[in-house]
Short mmCIF file of C-alpha atoms and ligand atoms in Angstrom, two decimals:
data_model
loop_
_atom_site.label_atom_id
_atom_site.label_comp_id
_atom_site.label_asym_id
_atom_site.label_seq_id
_atom_site.Cartn_x
_atom_site.Cartn_y
_atom_site.Cartn_z
CA UNK A 813 2.18 -7.62 -36.63
CA UNK A 814 2.85 -8.10 -32.90
CA UNK A 815 1.13 -8.47 -29.79
CA UNK A 816 3.35 -5.52 -27.82
CA UNK A 817 3.83 -5.65 -23.91
CA UNK A 818 4.09 -3.15 -21.60
CA UNK A 819 7.73 -2.81 -20.46
CA UNK A 820 6.95 -1.12 -17.01
CA UNK A 821 2.62 -2.52 -16.41
CA UNK A 822 4.02 -5.78 -18.12
CA UNK A 823 0.18 -5.56 -19.67
CA UNK A 824 -0.04 -7.43 -23.46
CA UNK A 825 -1.97 -5.19 -26.31
CA UNK A 826 -3.93 -6.82 -28.90
CA UNK A 827 -1.86 -7.22 -32.05
CA UNK A 828 -0.67 -4.64 -33.86
CA UNK A 829 2.07 -3.10 -36.70
CA UNK A 830 3.80 -1.23 -35.04
CA UNK A 831 3.48 -0.04 -30.61
CA UNK A 832 0.82 1.80 -29.05
CA UNK A 833 0.78 4.96 -28.62
CA UNK A 834 0.68 4.29 -25.29
CA UNK A 835 -0.40 2.46 -22.36
CA UNK A 836 -3.53 3.04 -20.86
CA UNK A 837 -2.92 1.20 -17.73
CA UNK A 838 0.10 3.18 -17.12
CA UNK A 839 -1.21 6.29 -18.41
CA UNK A 840 -3.71 6.36 -15.66
CA UNK A 841 -3.45 7.79 -12.18
CA UNK A 842 -2.67 4.35 -10.29
CA UNK A 843 0.10 3.45 -12.59
CA UNK A 844 3.08 5.35 -13.87
CA UNK A 845 4.97 5.72 -16.98
CA UNK A 846 8.70 5.50 -16.39
CA UNK A 847 11.18 7.76 -16.22
CA UNK A 848 12.71 6.73 -18.89
CA UNK A 849 10.16 6.81 -21.38
CA UNK A 850 7.28 4.44 -22.52
CA UNK A 851 8.76 1.51 -23.76
CA UNK A 852 7.87 -1.75 -25.52
CA UNK A 853 8.78 -5.16 -25.75
CA UNK A 854 7.16 -8.68 -26.64
CA UNK A 855 7.26 -12.30 -25.42
CA UNK A 856 8.78 -14.20 -28.02
CA UNK A 857 12.15 -11.29 -27.30
CA UNK A 858 11.56 -11.67 -23.11
CA UNK A 859 11.98 -15.99 -23.98
CA UNK A 860 14.78 -15.08 -26.69
CA UNK A 861 16.81 -12.75 -24.25
CA UNK A 862 17.05 -16.39 -21.77
CA UNK A 863 17.38 -13.71 -19.29
CA UNK A 864 14.12 -14.41 -17.26
CA UNK A 865 12.97 -17.58 -15.94
CA UNK A 866 9.72 -18.27 -13.09
CA UNK A 867 10.28 -20.06 -9.90
CA UNK A 868 7.19 -22.60 -9.02
CA UNK A 869 7.23 -22.97 -5.28
CA UNK A 870 5.83 -24.63 -2.95
CA UNK A 871 3.76 -22.96 -0.55
CA UNK A 872 1.12 -25.58 0.88
CA UNK A 873 -0.99 -28.36 -0.05
CA UNK A 874 -2.72 -27.84 -3.16
CA UNK A 875 -0.96 -24.02 -3.41
CA UNK A 876 1.91 -23.15 -5.51
CA UNK A 877 3.61 -19.25 -5.59
CA UNK A 878 4.53 -18.25 -9.62
CA UNK A 879 7.39 -15.55 -9.21
CA UNK A 880 9.24 -13.74 -12.44
CA UNK A 881 12.66 -13.59 -12.26
CA UNK A 882 14.59 -11.18 -12.42
CA UNK A 883 11.29 -9.10 -11.92
CA UNK A 884 9.29 -8.59 -15.24
CA UNK A 885 7.06 -5.39 -15.10
CA UNK A 886 5.45 -4.10 -11.77
CA UNK A 887 6.95 -7.90 -10.62
CA UNK A 888 3.03 -9.39 -8.94
CA UNK A 889 2.95 -13.23 -7.58
CA UNK A 890 0.97 -15.20 -9.42
CA UNK A 891 -0.82 -18.33 -7.46
CA UNK A 892 -2.06 -21.67 -8.75
CA UNK A 893 -4.69 -23.31 -6.31
CA UNK A 894 -4.91 -27.06 -6.83
CA UNK A 895 -8.42 -28.05 -5.60
CA UNK A 896 -10.05 -31.46 -5.96
CA UNK A 897 -8.99 -32.00 -9.58
CA UNK A 898 -9.93 -28.11 -9.99
CA UNK A 899 -7.05 -25.92 -10.42
CA UNK A 900 -7.34 -22.14 -10.67
CA UNK A 901 -4.41 -20.34 -11.64
CA UNK A 902 -4.51 -16.66 -9.48
CA UNK A 903 -4.06 -13.22 -11.03
CA UNK A 904 -0.93 -13.78 -13.64
CA UNK A 905 2.04 -12.83 -14.78
CA UNK A 906 3.64 -11.96 -18.15
CA UNK A 907 7.00 -14.05 -18.19
CA UNK A 908 5.97 -17.69 -19.72
CA UNK A 909 7.75 -20.55 -21.25
CA UNK A 910 7.66 -24.33 -22.87
CA UNK A 911 9.33 -24.53 -18.61
CA UNK A 912 6.51 -23.30 -17.25
CA UNK A 913 4.15 -24.77 -18.99
CA UNK A 914 4.91 -28.04 -18.59
CA UNK A 915 5.86 -27.92 -14.86
CA UNK A 916 2.18 -26.58 -14.29
CA UNK A 917 0.86 -29.65 -16.62
CA UNK A 918 2.39 -32.18 -13.99
CA UNK A 919 0.64 -30.23 -11.00
CA UNK A 920 -2.33 -30.93 -13.21
CA UNK A 921 -2.68 -28.33 -15.24
CA UNK A 922 -5.02 -25.16 -15.23
CA UNK A 923 -8.78 -25.50 -15.63
CA UNK A 924 -9.72 -21.77 -14.76
CA UNK A 925 -8.22 -17.98 -14.39
CA UNK A 926 -9.21 -15.14 -12.35
CA UNK A 927 -7.98 -11.56 -12.04
CA UNK A 928 -8.36 -9.52 -9.07
CA UNK A 929 -7.49 -6.81 -11.26
CA UNK A 930 -6.12 -5.38 -14.75
CA UNK A 931 -2.54 -4.35 -13.31
CA UNK A 932 -2.25 -8.05 -13.04
CA UNK A 933 -3.93 -8.60 -16.35
CA UNK A 934 -0.52 -9.25 -18.02
CA UNK A 935 -0.34 -11.90 -21.16
CA UNK A 936 -3.48 -13.79 -19.64
CA UNK A 937 -4.39 -14.31 -23.01
CA UNK A 938 -1.25 -16.74 -24.06
CA UNK A 939 -2.22 -18.37 -20.70
CA UNK A 940 -5.84 -19.37 -21.56
CA UNK A 941 -4.88 -20.55 -24.86
CA UNK A 942 -1.84 -22.73 -23.51
CA UNK A 943 -4.16 -24.04 -21.06
CA UNK A 944 -7.34 -23.39 -22.65
CA UNK A 945 -8.86 -22.83 -19.89
CA UNK A 946 -12.04 -19.56 -18.78
CA UNK A 947 -10.12 -16.07 -18.10
CA UNK A 948 -12.61 -14.39 -15.59
CA UNK A 949 -12.70 -10.68 -14.67
CA UNK A 950 -15.23 -9.07 -13.38
CA UNK A 951 -17.67 -6.48 -15.36
CA UNK A 952 -16.86 -3.55 -14.10
CA UNK A 953 -13.75 -4.01 -15.06
CA UNK A 954 -14.14 -4.59 -18.60
CA UNK A 955 -13.09 -1.55 -20.18
CA UNK A 956 -9.16 -2.13 -18.66
CA UNK A 957 -8.94 -5.37 -21.00
CA UNK A 958 -6.14 -4.88 -23.62
CA UNK A 959 -6.19 -7.72 -24.95
CA UNK A 960 -9.89 -8.99 -26.37
CA UNK A 961 -9.97 -13.04 -26.21
CA UNK A 962 -12.55 -15.69 -26.03
CA UNK A 963 -11.54 -16.72 -23.66
CA UNK A 964 -12.86 -14.09 -21.38
CA UNK A 965 -15.88 -14.01 -19.25
CA UNK A 966 -16.73 -11.21 -18.11
CA UNK A 967 -18.78 -12.12 -14.32
CA UNK A 968 -20.97 -9.94 -12.60
CA UNK A 969 -22.53 -9.27 -8.79
CA UNK A 970 -21.18 -9.28 -5.88
CA UNK A 971 -19.94 -13.28 -6.13
CA UNK A 972 -19.04 -16.13 -8.39
CA UNK A 973 -18.85 -19.36 -6.84
CA UNK A 974 -16.39 -21.19 -10.09
CA UNK A 975 -16.15 -24.68 -7.51
CA UNK A 976 -17.56 -25.12 -3.83
CA UNK A 977 -14.80 -24.07 -2.11
CA UNK A 978 -13.61 -21.29 -4.98
CA UNK A 979 -15.71 -18.04 -4.48
CA UNK A 980 -15.03 -14.31 -5.97
CA UNK A 981 -15.63 -12.24 -4.24
CA UNK A 982 -15.97 -8.32 -6.09
CA UNK A 983 -14.94 -6.24 -3.17
CA UNK A 984 -14.19 -3.10 -5.70
CA UNK A 985 -11.69 0.21 -4.32
CA UNK A 986 -8.28 0.11 -6.31
CA UNK A 987 -10.84 -0.82 -8.86
CA UNK A 988 -14.17 -0.66 -9.71
CA UNK A 989 -14.14 -4.81 -9.98
CA UNK A 990 -12.09 -5.42 -7.97
CA UNK A 991 -11.73 -8.82 -6.16
CA UNK A 992 -10.42 -11.22 -3.90
CA UNK A 993 -10.18 -15.31 -3.60
CA UNK A 994 -12.07 -17.24 -1.22
CA UNK A 995 -10.23 -21.18 -0.71
CA UNK A 996 -11.94 -23.49 1.04
CA UNK A 997 -8.72 -25.51 1.63
CA UNK A 998 -9.87 -28.36 3.86
CA UNK A 999 -9.11 -27.54 6.68
CA UNK A 1000 -10.55 -25.79 9.08
CA UNK A 1001 -9.44 -22.43 8.23
CA UNK A 1002 -9.50 -20.75 4.60
CA UNK A 1003 -7.48 -19.32 2.45
CA UNK A 1004 -7.82 -15.37 1.30
CA UNK A 1005 -5.52 -13.86 -2.31
CA UNK A 1006 -6.16 -10.17 -2.25
CA UNK A 1007 -3.84 -8.81 -5.47
CA UNK A 1008 -3.07 -5.36 -4.45
CA UNK A 1009 -7.52 -4.93 -3.30
CA UNK A 1010 -5.74 -5.16 0.25
CA UNK A 1011 -2.12 -5.58 0.24
CA UNK A 1012 0.13 -6.82 3.94
CA UNK A 1013 2.58 -4.35 5.42
CA UNK A 1014 5.72 -4.87 5.96
CA UNK A 1015 5.61 -6.69 10.11
CA UNK A 1016 2.61 -8.75 7.69
CA UNK A 1017 1.11 -8.58 10.82
CA UNK A 1018 -1.45 -5.39 9.22
CA UNK A 1019 -2.87 -4.56 5.28
CA UNK A 1020 -3.18 -1.36 3.70
CA UNK A 1021 -5.90 -0.47 1.65
CA UNK A 1022 -4.99 2.66 -1.14
CA UNK A 1023 -6.52 3.40 -4.12
CA UNK A 1024 -2.82 3.30 -6.09
CA UNK A 1025 -0.52 1.79 -4.05
CA UNK A 1026 2.70 3.51 -6.87
CA UNK A 1027 0.85 7.55 -6.55
CA UNK A 1028 -0.04 6.77 -2.35
CA UNK A 1029 -3.29 7.78 -2.96
CA UNK A 1030 -5.30 6.57 -0.33
CA UNK A 1031 -9.41 5.28 -0.48
CA UNK A 1032 -11.58 7.32 1.79
CA UNK A 1033 -13.03 5.78 5.09
CA UNK A 1034 -16.67 5.13 3.46
CA UNK A 1035 -14.91 2.89 1.30
CA UNK A 1036 -12.54 1.41 3.23
CA UNK A 1037 -15.62 0.38 5.39
CA UNK A 1038 -17.28 -0.97 3.22
CA UNK A 1039 -14.35 -3.54 1.97
CA UNK A 1040 -13.55 -4.48 5.51
CA UNK A 1041 -17.52 -5.38 5.88
CA UNK A 1042 -17.80 -7.82 3.29
CA UNK A 1043 -14.26 -9.85 3.95
CA UNK A 1044 -15.46 -10.08 7.53
CA UNK A 1045 -18.53 -11.53 5.92
CA UNK A 1046 -15.82 -14.36 4.65
CA UNK A 1047 -14.24 -17.57 6.08
CA UNK A 1048 -10.29 -17.70 5.94
CA UNK A 1049 -6.87 -17.39 8.30
CA UNK A 1050 -4.85 -17.23 6.55
CA UNK A 1051 -4.11 -14.31 3.52
CA UNK A 1052 -1.55 -14.38 0.59
CA UNK A 1053 -0.88 -10.63 -1.42
CA UNK A 1054 0.10 -10.08 -5.01
CA UNK A 1055 3.97 -9.53 -3.70
CA UNK A 1056 4.14 -12.70 -1.84
CA UNK A 1057 3.78 -11.65 1.53
CA UNK A 1058 1.27 -13.60 3.68
CA UNK A 1059 -0.46 -13.10 7.29
CA UNK A 1060 -0.17 -16.71 8.57
CA UNK A 1061 -2.21 -16.59 11.40
CA UNK A 1062 -5.08 -14.50 12.05
CA UNK A 1063 -5.54 -12.87 8.79
CA UNK A 1064 -9.24 -12.24 9.02
CA UNK A 1065 -8.55 -10.64 12.49
CA UNK A 1066 -5.64 -8.21 11.46
CA UNK A 1067 -7.55 -7.66 8.07
CA UNK A 1068 -9.95 -5.48 10.54
CA UNK A 1069 -7.94 -4.12 13.13
CA UNK A 1070 -5.90 -2.76 10.29
CA UNK A 1071 -9.41 -1.50 8.22
CA UNK A 1072 -10.45 0.32 11.74
CA UNK A 1073 -6.99 1.87 12.17
CA UNK A 1074 -7.17 2.93 8.53
CA UNK A 1075 -9.77 4.90 9.00
CA UNK A 1076 -8.82 6.46 12.51
CA UNK A 1077 -5.39 7.53 11.09
CA UNK A 1078 -7.54 9.75 7.55
CA UNK A 1079 -10.46 10.71 10.53
CA UNK A 1080 -7.39 12.62 12.67
CA UNK A 1081 -7.70 10.64 15.69
CA UNK A 1082 -4.38 8.69 15.64
CA UNK A 1083 -2.47 11.70 16.02
CA UNK A 1084 -1.57 15.02 18.59
CA UNK A 1085 -2.36 17.63 15.93
ZN1 ZN B 980 1.94 -0.03 -19.25
ZN1 ZN B 981 -2.80 -3.41 -8.64
#
Protein backbone atom coordinates (compact mmCIF):
# COMPACT_ATOMS: atom_id res chain seq x y z
CA UNK A 1 0.00 0.00 0.00
CA UNK A 2 1.31 3.46 -0.92
CA UNK A 3 0.26 7.07 -0.65
CA UNK A 4 0.81 7.86 -4.33
CA UNK A 5 1.85 11.36 -5.37
CA UNK A 6 1.08 12.83 -8.80
CA UNK A 7 4.35 14.03 -10.32
CA UNK A 8 2.73 16.91 -12.22
CA UNK A 9 0.76 18.63 -9.43
CA UNK A 10 2.49 17.04 -6.42
CA UNK A 11 -0.79 16.12 -4.71
CA UNK A 12 -0.79 13.00 -2.54
CA UNK A 13 -3.62 10.44 -2.62
CA UNK A 14 -5.02 8.16 0.03
CA UNK A 15 -3.40 4.75 0.54
CA UNK A 16 -3.85 2.26 -2.28
CA UNK A 17 -2.25 -0.95 -3.57
CA UNK A 18 -2.11 0.23 -7.16
CA UNK A 19 -1.55 3.68 -8.62
CA UNK A 20 -4.75 5.75 -8.97
CA UNK A 21 -6.21 5.57 -12.49
CA UNK A 22 -5.94 9.34 -12.95
CA UNK A 23 -5.24 12.53 -10.98
CA UNK A 24 -8.49 14.42 -10.39
CA UNK A 25 -6.56 17.68 -9.92
CA UNK A 26 -4.65 17.35 -13.23
CA UNK A 27 -7.50 16.03 -15.38
CA UNK A 28 -9.56 19.08 -14.46
CA UNK A 29 -9.48 22.13 -16.73
CA UNK A 30 -7.49 24.33 -14.32
CA UNK A 31 -4.48 21.97 -14.42
CA UNK A 32 -3.07 19.61 -17.04
CA UNK A 33 -1.73 16.10 -17.54
CA UNK A 34 1.92 16.06 -18.57
CA UNK A 35 2.58 15.59 -22.29
CA UNK A 36 4.55 12.51 -21.21
CA UNK A 37 1.46 11.04 -19.58
CA UNK A 38 0.35 10.54 -15.97
CA UNK A 39 3.22 9.59 -13.67
CA UNK A 40 3.18 8.66 -10.00
CA UNK A 41 5.77 8.55 -7.26
CA UNK A 42 5.74 8.42 -3.45
CA UNK A 43 7.21 10.68 -0.79
CA UNK A 44 9.48 7.78 0.32
CA UNK A 45 10.85 7.53 -3.23
CA UNK A 46 11.48 11.27 -3.38
CA UNK A 47 13.35 11.22 -0.06
CA UNK A 48 15.30 8.05 -1.00
CA UNK A 49 16.39 9.61 -4.30
CA UNK A 50 18.38 12.29 -2.36
CA UNK A 51 17.58 14.51 -5.32
CA UNK A 52 15.58 17.12 -3.41
CA UNK A 53 16.10 19.54 -0.55
CA UNK A 54 13.90 22.16 1.05
CA UNK A 55 15.33 25.67 1.09
CA UNK A 56 14.06 27.58 4.11
CA UNK A 57 14.75 31.30 3.74
CA UNK A 58 14.35 34.19 6.19
CA UNK A 59 12.12 36.81 4.54
CA UNK A 60 11.49 39.29 7.34
CA UNK A 61 10.85 39.18 11.10
CA UNK A 62 8.36 36.38 11.69
CA UNK A 63 8.40 35.04 8.16
CA UNK A 64 10.28 32.29 6.31
CA UNK A 65 9.65 30.89 2.84
CA UNK A 66 9.96 27.16 2.14
CA UNK A 67 10.69 25.87 -1.33
CA UNK A 68 11.84 22.54 -2.77
CA UNK A 69 14.95 22.58 -4.95
CA UNK A 70 15.07 21.44 -7.66
CA UNK A 71 11.41 22.22 -8.37
CA UNK A 72 8.94 19.40 -7.83
CA UNK A 73 5.32 19.38 -9.10
CA UNK A 74 3.85 22.87 -9.58
CA UNK A 75 6.84 24.40 -7.79
CA UNK A 76 5.01 26.59 -5.32
CA UNK A 77 6.49 28.23 -2.24
CA UNK A 78 5.02 27.70 1.24
CA UNK A 79 5.45 30.26 4.03
CA UNK A 80 5.99 29.86 7.75
CA UNK A 81 4.39 32.78 9.59
CA UNK A 82 5.66 33.10 13.17
CA UNK A 83 3.09 35.20 14.95
CA UNK A 84 3.39 35.69 18.73
CA UNK A 85 3.89 32.00 19.60
CA UNK A 86 1.46 30.82 16.93
CA UNK A 87 3.18 29.43 13.84
CA UNK A 88 1.13 29.03 10.70
CA UNK A 89 2.21 27.15 7.59
CA UNK A 90 0.57 28.95 4.69
CA UNK A 91 0.09 26.66 1.70
CA UNK A 92 2.10 23.49 1.45
CA UNK A 93 4.68 21.64 -0.64
CA UNK A 94 5.03 17.93 -1.34
CA UNK A 95 8.58 17.33 -0.22
CA UNK A 96 9.22 16.93 3.49
CA UNK A 97 12.19 15.20 5.14
CA UNK A 98 13.74 14.94 8.60
CA UNK A 99 16.01 17.92 7.93
CA UNK A 100 12.97 20.08 7.10
CA UNK A 101 11.19 18.93 10.26
CA UNK A 102 14.24 19.65 12.44
CA UNK A 103 14.74 23.14 10.97
CA UNK A 104 11.07 24.06 11.34
CA UNK A 105 11.01 22.75 14.92
CA UNK A 106 13.95 25.06 15.65
CA UNK A 107 11.78 27.90 14.31
CA UNK A 108 9.00 26.99 16.77
CA UNK A 109 7.20 24.24 14.81
CA UNK A 110 3.79 24.51 13.19
CA UNK A 111 0.58 25.14 15.16
CA UNK A 112 -1.73 25.17 12.15
CA UNK A 113 -1.69 24.78 8.38
CA UNK A 114 -3.96 26.80 6.08
CA UNK A 115 -4.43 26.31 2.36
CA UNK A 116 -5.31 28.78 -0.36
CA UNK A 117 -6.78 26.15 -2.71
CA UNK A 118 -6.46 22.50 -3.91
CA UNK A 119 -3.41 22.95 -6.20
CA UNK A 120 -1.26 23.21 -3.05
CA UNK A 121 -2.81 20.43 -0.96
CA UNK A 122 0.37 18.47 -1.87
CA UNK A 123 1.35 16.20 1.04
CA UNK A 124 -0.41 18.41 3.61
CA UNK A 125 -1.41 15.39 5.73
CA UNK A 126 2.26 14.35 6.09
CA UNK A 127 3.04 17.86 7.36
CA UNK A 128 0.03 17.83 9.69
CA UNK A 129 1.11 14.48 11.15
CA UNK A 130 4.76 15.55 11.52
CA UNK A 131 3.76 18.63 13.53
CA UNK A 132 0.43 17.40 14.96
CA UNK A 133 -1.29 20.43 13.46
CA UNK A 134 -4.81 21.01 12.11
CA UNK A 135 -5.24 21.83 8.39
CA UNK A 136 -7.74 24.60 7.58
CA UNK A 137 -9.50 24.21 4.23
CA UNK A 138 -12.61 26.05 3.09
CA UNK A 139 -15.56 23.66 2.93
CA UNK A 140 -16.39 24.76 -0.62
CA UNK A 141 -13.27 22.88 -1.80
CA UNK A 142 -13.97 19.71 0.18
CA UNK A 143 -14.46 17.61 -2.99
CA UNK A 144 -10.80 18.18 -3.99
CA UNK A 145 -9.26 16.60 -0.90
CA UNK A 146 -7.53 13.46 -2.24
CA UNK A 147 -6.19 12.22 1.09
CA UNK A 148 -8.76 12.58 3.89
CA UNK A 149 -7.48 13.02 7.44
CA UNK A 150 -8.75 13.77 10.92
CA UNK A 151 -6.35 16.72 10.89
CA UNK A 152 -8.45 18.53 8.27
CA UNK A 153 -10.86 21.18 9.56
CA UNK A 154 -13.34 22.44 6.98
CA UNK A 155 -14.27 26.02 7.71
CA UNK A 156 -17.23 27.90 6.31
CA UNK A 157 -18.30 31.49 5.72
CA UNK A 158 -16.19 34.34 4.39
CA UNK A 159 -13.67 34.80 7.21
CA UNK A 160 -11.86 32.74 9.83
CA UNK A 161 -9.77 34.33 12.58
CA UNK A 162 -7.10 31.75 13.48
CA UNK A 163 -5.43 34.10 15.97
CA UNK A 164 -5.66 37.83 16.49
CA UNK A 165 -3.82 39.21 13.43
CA UNK A 166 -4.00 35.96 11.42
CA UNK A 167 -7.17 35.90 9.35
CA UNK A 168 -8.29 33.74 6.42
CA UNK A 169 -10.63 35.29 3.85
CA UNK A 170 -12.51 33.30 1.25
CA UNK A 171 -12.49 35.28 -1.98
CA UNK A 172 -13.29 32.56 -4.55
CA UNK A 173 -12.48 32.96 -8.24
CA UNK A 174 -9.73 30.46 -9.10
CA UNK A 175 -11.60 27.93 -6.90
CA UNK A 176 -14.91 28.31 -5.11
CA UNK A 177 -13.25 28.09 -1.69
CA UNK A 178 -10.15 30.07 -2.73
CA UNK A 179 -8.68 31.76 0.33
CA UNK A 180 -6.13 34.49 1.09
CA UNK A 181 -4.30 35.11 4.37
CA UNK A 182 -4.13 38.53 6.03
CA UNK A 183 -1.29 38.86 8.55
CA UNK A 184 -0.96 41.86 10.84
CA UNK A 185 2.77 41.63 11.51
CA UNK A 186 2.84 44.19 14.31
CA UNK A 187 3.87 46.88 11.86
CA UNK A 188 1.77 49.68 10.43
CA UNK A 189 1.19 47.78 7.23
CA UNK A 190 0.02 44.18 7.13
CA UNK A 191 0.98 41.41 4.70
CA UNK A 192 -1.29 39.53 2.31
CA UNK A 193 -0.57 35.99 1.12
CA UNK A 194 -2.51 35.12 -2.00
CA UNK A 195 -1.38 31.69 -3.26
CA UNK A 196 -2.29 31.98 -6.92
CA UNK A 197 -5.77 33.28 -6.25
CA UNK A 198 -4.03 36.49 -7.30
CA UNK A 199 -0.65 36.29 -9.06
CA UNK A 200 2.11 38.85 -9.19
CA UNK A 201 3.22 39.37 -12.80
CA UNK A 202 6.69 39.86 -14.26
CA UNK A 203 7.44 43.42 -13.09
CA UNK A 204 6.26 42.87 -9.46
CA UNK A 205 4.06 45.95 -9.74
CA UNK A 206 0.93 44.39 -11.22
CA UNK A 207 -1.14 41.32 -10.47
CA UNK A 208 -3.54 39.14 -12.43
CA UNK A 209 -6.52 36.93 -11.65
CA UNK A 210 -7.03 33.71 -13.60
CA UNK A 211 -9.37 30.75 -13.53
CA UNK A 212 -6.56 28.63 -15.02
CA UNK A 213 -2.93 29.74 -15.23
CA UNK A 214 -1.49 26.82 -17.28
CA UNK A 215 -4.45 26.94 -19.67
CA UNK A 216 -4.70 30.77 -19.77
CA UNK A 217 -8.42 30.90 -18.93
CA UNK A 218 -9.36 34.28 -17.45
CA UNK A 219 -11.95 35.03 -14.78
CA UNK A 220 -15.05 37.03 -15.73
CA UNK A 221 -15.18 40.73 -14.85
CA UNK A 222 -17.92 40.41 -12.23
CA UNK A 223 -15.81 37.93 -10.25
CA UNK A 224 -12.66 40.10 -10.49
CA UNK A 225 -14.70 43.12 -9.34
CA UNK A 226 -15.96 41.16 -6.35
CA UNK A 227 -12.47 39.89 -5.42
CA UNK A 228 -11.01 43.41 -5.74
CA UNK A 229 -13.72 44.84 -3.53
CA UNK A 230 -13.19 42.16 -0.85
CA UNK A 231 -9.41 42.66 -0.95
CA UNK A 232 -9.91 46.43 -0.64
CA UNK A 233 -11.34 45.96 2.86
CA UNK A 234 -8.15 44.24 4.10
CA UNK A 235 -5.12 45.88 5.69
CA UNK A 236 -1.83 45.20 3.90
CA UNK A 237 1.06 46.97 2.21
CA UNK A 238 3.08 43.94 1.09
CA UNK A 239 1.94 40.89 -0.88
CA UNK A 240 3.47 37.44 -1.39
CA UNK A 241 2.23 35.04 -4.07
CA UNK A 242 2.75 31.28 -4.32
CA UNK A 243 5.74 31.63 -6.62
CA UNK A 244 7.75 33.79 -4.26
CA UNK A 245 6.95 36.95 -6.13
CA UNK A 246 6.55 39.90 -3.82
CA UNK A 247 5.02 43.36 -4.11
CA UNK A 248 7.14 45.19 -1.57
CA UNK A 249 5.02 48.30 -1.06
CA UNK A 250 1.62 49.83 -1.85
CA UNK A 251 0.40 46.32 -2.67
CA UNK A 252 -3.22 47.11 -1.81
CA UNK A 253 -3.27 49.96 -4.30
CA UNK A 254 -1.49 47.83 -6.92
CA UNK A 255 -4.17 45.11 -6.63
CA UNK A 256 -6.91 47.70 -7.24
CA UNK A 257 -5.12 49.28 -10.22
CA UNK A 258 -4.46 45.82 -11.67
CA UNK A 259 -8.12 44.80 -11.27
CA UNK A 260 -9.19 47.96 -13.12
CA UNK A 261 -6.75 47.25 -15.98
CA UNK A 262 -7.88 43.62 -16.17
CA UNK A 263 -11.56 44.56 -16.31
CA UNK A 264 -10.91 47.25 -18.93
CA UNK A 265 -9.02 44.70 -21.05
CA UNK A 266 -11.86 42.18 -20.88
CA UNK A 267 -14.41 44.89 -21.62
CA UNK A 268 -12.34 45.93 -24.65
CA UNK A 269 -11.67 49.43 -23.33
CA UNK A 270 -7.87 49.17 -23.49
CA UNK A 271 -7.55 48.60 -27.20
CA UNK A 272 -8.19 50.41 -30.43
CA UNK A 273 -9.61 47.53 -32.42
ZN1 LIG B 1 -1.98 15.78 -10.49
ZN1 LIG C 1 -3.92 27.18 -8.64
